[in-house]
Amino acid sequence: AQTVTQSQPEMSVQEAETVTLSCTYDTSVNNYYLFWYKQPPSRQMILVIRQEAYKQQNATENRFSVNFQKAAKSFSLKISDSQLGDTAMYFCAFMKRPGGTSYGKLTFGQGTILTVHP
Amino acid sequence: EAGVAQSPRYKIIEKRQSVAFWCNPISGHATLYWYQQILGQGPKLLIQFQNNGVVDDSQLPKDRFSAERLKGVDSTLKIQPAKLEDSAVYLCASKGTLVSEAFFGQGTRLTVV
């Protein structure tokens, strides 16, 4: 079974600064996806960024980027130029690549509460 | 494109009562998930459907929880009888076949008193 671990229950950052959220995972499969989801107080889970395990290049989406270390099974999220609207709970998640007998089970970590201060 | 719809948004019931939640996934999405999210924790998968078949219900407390997805579209999750520890947000999500992104509804907050 896959497990996802987020060791930082809470983080805080000043507006316009950079913050990094950590995530490690455990799996025996080779083809998978990793995700960072954002959950603001409204509860709606929103995809922030996605990484495909077979791609060596780290994914980037505007101010959000990841540091994917496949051998170390580490997947951290860097938020640059933090904004007040980034305040939310962030979840790291794992999905075995769909296909064959795999239907894409999505497993989440425990979450990190990020607070951006003005 | 319409998103994942869930209802109700909030529900308060007494312990031992029953409750049902409804989810309408994005049109054409074969995979549907139900998650339980206890306050301050990550979502826990309760059940996953592929079309109208169950592919994972290993963490569903089957003595009190049940779910169905008729015709491979809408889904309902039922709790009967409810316990205090069932107080949580219940999230529904859907995903297209052979793609990775799952889309989530706004969830139903259940309070059992």
Tab-separated table of C-alpha atoms in Angstrom:
chain	number	residue	atom	x	y	z
A	1	ALA	CA	0.000	0.000	0.000
A	2	GLN	CA	1.132	3.504	-0.739
A	3	THR	CA	1.621	5.990	2.097
A	4	VAL	CA	2.137	9.740	1.999
A	5	THR	CA	3.733	11.658	4.870
A	6	GLN	CA	3.729	15.405	5.474
A	7	SER	CA	5.856	16.155	8.512
A	8	GLN	CA	5.004	19.849	8.879
A	9	PRO	CA	1.587	20.334	10.516
A	10	GLU	CA	1.815	24.122	10.207
A	11	MET	CA	3.944	26.651	8.350
A	12	SER	CA	3.859	30.414	8.132
A	13	VAL	CA	5.436	32.916	5.761
A	14	GLN	CA	5.453	36.648	5.178
A	15	GLU	CA	3.757	38.006	2.109
A	16	ALA	CA	6.107	38.101	-0.938
A	17	GLU	CA	8.517	35.594	0.594
A	18	THR	CA	9.192	31.985	-0.385
A	19	VAL	CA	8.109	28.878	1.502
A	20	THR	CA	8.709	25.162	0.958
A	21	LEU	CA	6.339	22.400	2.061
A	22	SER	CA	7.715	18.875	2.454
A	23	CYS	CA	6.277	15.515	1.449
A	24	THR	CA	7.642	11.984	1.379
A	25	TYR	CA	5.933	8.875	0.087
A	26	ASP	CA	6.411	5.152	0.006
A	27	THR	CA	5.620	2.942	-2.980
A	28	SER	CA	6.910	-0.111	-4.796
A	29	VAL	CA	5.539	0.857	-8.209
A	30	ASN	CA	7.392	2.776	-10.864
A	31	ASN	CA	4.638	4.581	-12.750
A	32	TYR	CA	2.710	7.086	-10.717
A	33	TYR	CA	1.623	10.679	-10.314
A	34	LEU	CA	2.205	13.060	-7.447
A	35	PHE	CA	0.028	16.044	-6.694
A	36	TRP	CA	-0.237	19.054	-4.464
A	37	TYR	CA	-3.796	20.088	-3.662
A	38	LYS	CA	-4.878	23.275	-1.900
A	39	GLN	CA	-7.907	23.356	0.398
A	40	PRO	CA	-8.997	26.850	1.515
A	41	PRO	CA	-11.576	27.345	4.281
A	42	SER	CA	-14.326	26.968	1.668
A	43	ARG	CA	-13.358	23.237	1.654
A	44	GLN	CA	-13.077	22.955	-2.149
A	45	MET	CA	-9.993	20.895	-2.976
A	46	ILE	CA	-8.105	22.523	-5.862
A	47	LEU	CA	-5.220	21.029	-7.819
A	48	VAL	CA	-2.086	23.177	-7.560
A	49	ILE	CA	0.479	21.141	-9.460
A	50	ARG	CA	1.069	17.647	-10.821
A	51	GLN	CA	4.238	15.619	-11.444
A	52	GLU	CA	4.512	12.478	-13.534
A	53	ALA	CA	7.082	10.100	-12.073
A	54	TYR	CA	8.660	9.199	-15.412
A	55	LYS	CA	9.471	12.858	-16.110
A	56	GLN	CA	12.756	13.993	-14.612
A	57	GLN	CA	12.004	17.681	-15.092
A	58	ASN	CA	10.374	19.319	-12.095
A	59	ALA	CA	6.867	20.668	-12.738
A	60	THR	CA	6.235	24.415	-12.554
A	61	GLU	CA	2.973	26.386	-12.526
A	62	ASN	CA	3.539	30.125	-12.238
A	63	ARG	CA	4.628	30.790	-8.620
A	64	PHE	CA	4.438	27.087	-7.694
A	65	SER	CA	7.208	24.585	-8.375
A	66	VAL	CA	8.200	21.187	-7.078
A	67	ASN	CA	11.438	19.456	-6.188
A	68	PHE	CA	10.863	15.817	-7.170
A	69	GLN	CA	13.527	13.404	-5.918
A	70	LYS	CA	12.388	9.981	-7.127
A	71	ALA	CA	15.140	7.929	-5.513
A	72	ALA	CA	14.572	9.611	-2.166
A	73	LYS	CA	10.781	9.458	-2.633
A	74	SER	CA	10.514	13.122	-1.813
A	75	PHE	CA	8.187	15.692	-3.369
A	76	SER	CA	8.334	19.223	-1.965
A	77	LEU	CA	6.314	22.269	-3.031
A	78	LYS	CA	7.893	25.705	-3.295
A	79	ILE	CA	5.668	28.761	-3.313
A	80	SER	CA	7.410	31.924	-4.455
A	81	ASP	CA	6.180	35.477	-3.892
A	82	SER	CA	3.596	34.235	-1.365
A	83	GLN	CA	0.214	35.954	-1.452
A	84	LEU	CA	-2.498	36.269	1.195
A	85	GLY	CA	-4.733	34.089	-0.989
A	86	ASP	CA	-2.260	31.228	-0.637
A	87	THR	CA	-3.410	30.751	2.970
A	88	ALA	CA	-4.925	27.264	3.027
A	89	MET	CA	-4.299	23.654	3.919
A	90	TYR	CA	-2.020	21.915	1.416
A	91	PHE	CA	-2.136	18.200	0.749
A	92	CYS	CA	0.393	16.021	-0.994
A	93	ALA	CA	-1.214	13.081	-2.821
A	94	PHE	CA	-0.137	9.938	-4.711
A	95	MET	CA	-1.820	8.054	-7.526
A	96	LYS	CA	-0.627	4.885	-9.214
A	97	ARG	CA	-0.839	5.425	-12.973
A	98	PRO	CA	-4.285	4.252	-14.196
A	99	GLY	CA	-4.366	1.311	-16.555
A	100	GLY	CA	-4.760	-2.458	-16.396
A	101	THR	CA	-6.096	-3.313	-12.949
A	102	SER	CA	-5.233	0.122	-11.562
A	103	TYR	CA	-8.081	2.598	-11.497
A	104	GLY	CA	-6.232	5.503	-9.970
A	105	LYS	CA	-6.585	5.299	-6.190
A	106	LEU	CA	-5.713	8.741	-4.799
A	107	THR	CA	-3.964	8.688	-1.404
A	108	PHE	CA	-3.466	11.858	0.630
A	109	GLY	CA	-1.024	12.975	3.298
A	110	GLN	CA	-2.086	14.556	6.580
A	111	GLY	CA	-1.819	18.099	5.303
A	112	THR	CA	0.130	21.274	6.144
A	113	ILE	CA	-1.656	24.438	7.215
A	114	LEU	CA	0.016	27.409	5.526
A	115	THR	CA	-0.607	30.917	6.800
A	116	VAL	CA	0.606	33.913	4.826
A	117	HIS	CA	1.034	37.020	6.977
A	118	PRO	CA	0.792	40.578	5.589
B	1	GLU	CA	-17.764	22.557	-17.830
B	2	ALA	CA	-19.876	21.974	-14.732
B	3	GLY	CA	-17.986	20.774	-11.670
B	4	VAL	CA	-18.740	18.022	-9.172
B	5	ALA	CA	-22.003	18.756	-7.369
B	6	GLN	CA	-22.699	17.610	-3.822
B	7	SER	CA	-25.666	18.044	-1.542
B	8	PRO	CA	-26.441	18.952	1.113
B	9	ARG	CA	-23.655	21.345	2.136
B	10	TYR	CA	-24.380	20.904	5.833
B	11	LYS	CA	-26.233	18.302	7.885
B	12	ILE	CA	-26.771	17.969	11.632
B	13	ILE	CA	-28.267	14.742	12.965
B	14	GLU	CA	-28.530	12.920	16.261
B	15	LYS	CA	-26.564	9.751	16.878
B	16	ARG	CA	-28.287	6.572	15.727
B	17	GLN	CA	-30.140	8.475	13.005
B	18	SER	CA	-29.501	7.839	9.320
B	19	VAL	CA	-28.227	10.280	6.694
B	20	ALA	CA	-27.562	10.249	2.950
B	21	PHE	CA	-25.283	12.342	0.783
B	22	TRP	CA	-25.597	12.826	-2.953
B	23	CYS	CA	-22.930	13.410	-5.606
B	24	ASN	CA	-23.203	14.241	-9.283
B	25	PRO	CA	-19.787	13.890	-10.974
B	26	ILE	CA	-18.505	15.676	-14.025
B	27	SER	CA	-20.205	14.321	-17.141
B	28	GLY	CA	-18.317	11.419	-18.687
B	29	HIS	CA	-16.097	10.735	-15.681
B	30	ALA	CA	-15.941	7.000	-15.061
B	31	THR	CA	-14.145	7.139	-11.698
B	32	LEU	CA	-15.947	8.423	-8.617
B	33	TYR	CA	-14.459	8.671	-5.115
B	34	TRP	CA	-15.982	9.243	-1.671
B	35	TYR	CA	-13.621	10.534	1.010
B	36	GLN	CA	-14.095	11.162	4.725
B	37	GLN	CA	-12.124	14.125	6.085
B	38	ILE	CA	-12.054	14.543	9.854
B	39	LEU	CA	-11.216	18.069	11.011
B	40	GLY	CA	-7.507	18.789	10.716
B	41	GLN	CA	-6.693	15.549	8.901
B	42	GLY	CA	-6.168	14.417	5.331
B	43	PRO	CA	-9.003	12.855	3.329
B	44	LYS	CA	-9.441	9.102	3.787
B	45	LEU	CA	-10.804	7.101	0.866
B	46	LEU	CA	-14.038	5.342	1.765
B	47	ILE	CA	-15.019	3.913	-1.607
B	48	GLN	CA	-14.034	4.186	-5.264
B	49	PHE	CA	-16.271	3.363	-8.218
B	50	GLN	CA	-15.275	2.673	-11.787
B	51	ASN	CA	-18.500	3.243	-13.745
B	52	ASN	CA	-21.076	1.492	-11.524
B	53	GLY	CA	-18.684	-1.112	-10.082
B	54	VAL	CA	-16.786	-0.867	-6.799
B	55	VAL	CA	-12.990	-1.100	-7.217
B	56	ASP	CA	-11.953	-0.224	-3.660
B	57	ASP	CA	-14.008	-0.213	-0.464
B	58	SER	CA	-11.332	-1.516	1.881
B	59	GLN	CA	-11.754	1.361	4.362
B	60	LEU	CA	-15.546	1.588	4.266
B	61	PRO	CA	-17.156	0.613	7.620
B	62	LYS	CA	-19.607	-1.732	5.980
B	63	ASP	CA	-21.654	-2.338	9.110
B	64	ARG	CA	-22.981	1.216	8.923
B	65	PHE	CA	-21.875	2.811	5.641
B	66	SER	CA	-23.160	1.963	2.192
B	67	ALA	CA	-22.783	3.546	-1.217
B	68	GLU	CA	-24.155	3.015	-4.665
B	69	ARG	CA	-23.661	4.459	-8.095
B	70	LEU	CA	-26.629	3.641	-10.238
B	71	LYS	CA	-26.129	3.703	-14.022
B	72	GLY	CA	-22.529	4.805	-13.486
B	73	VAL	CA	-23.438	8.466	-12.971
B	74	ASP	CA	-24.805	9.877	-9.683
B	75	SER	CA	-23.825	8.351	-6.370
B	76	THR	CA	-25.230	8.281	-2.862
B	77	LEU	CA	-23.401	7.551	0.384
B	78	LYS	CA	-25.491	6.487	3.373
B	79	ILE	CA	-24.708	6.157	7.062
B	80	GLN	CA	-27.075	4.122	9.237
B	81	PRO	CA	-26.939	4.410	12.212
B	82	ALA	CA	-24.631	7.408	12.672
B	83	LYS	CA	-22.103	7.643	15.494
B	84	LEU	CA	-20.477	10.699	17.025
B	85	GLU	CA	-17.162	9.811	15.365
B	86	ASP	CA	-18.782	10.076	11.929
B	87	SER	CA	-18.707	13.882	12.280
B	88	ALA	CA	-16.558	14.960	9.329
B	89	VAL	CA	-16.606	16.472	5.864
B	90	TYR	CA	-17.573	13.997	3.149
B	91	LEU	CA	-15.924	14.784	-0.162
B	92	CYS	CA	-16.896	13.443	-3.554
B	93	ALA	CA	-14.491	13.550	-6.492
B	94	SER	CA	-14.495	12.314	-10.071
B	95	LYS	CA	-11.875	11.554	-12.690
B	96	GLY	CA	-11.809	10.737	-16.375
B	97	THR	CA	-10.462	7.374	-17.566
B	98	LEU	CA	-6.684	7.143	-18.009
B	99	VAL	CA	-6.130	10.719	-16.914
B	100	SER	CA	-4.722	11.740	-13.579
B	101	GLU	CA	-6.533	14.797	-12.292
B	102	ALA	CA	-9.395	14.279	-9.859
B	103	PHE	CA	-11.949	17.074	-9.446
B	104	PHE	CA	-13.606	17.617	-6.099
B	105	GLY	CA	-16.982	18.867	-4.972
B	106	GLN	CA	-17.399	21.320	-2.108
B	107	GLY	CA	-18.154	18.569	0.370
B	108	THR	CA	-20.858	17.944	2.944
B	109	ARG	CA	-20.136	18.823	6.556
B	110	LEU	CA	-21.819	16.293	8.844
B	111	THR	CA	-22.234	16.939	12.553
B	112	VAL	CA	-23.517	14.106	14.717
B	113	VAL	CA	-24.767	15.207	18.154
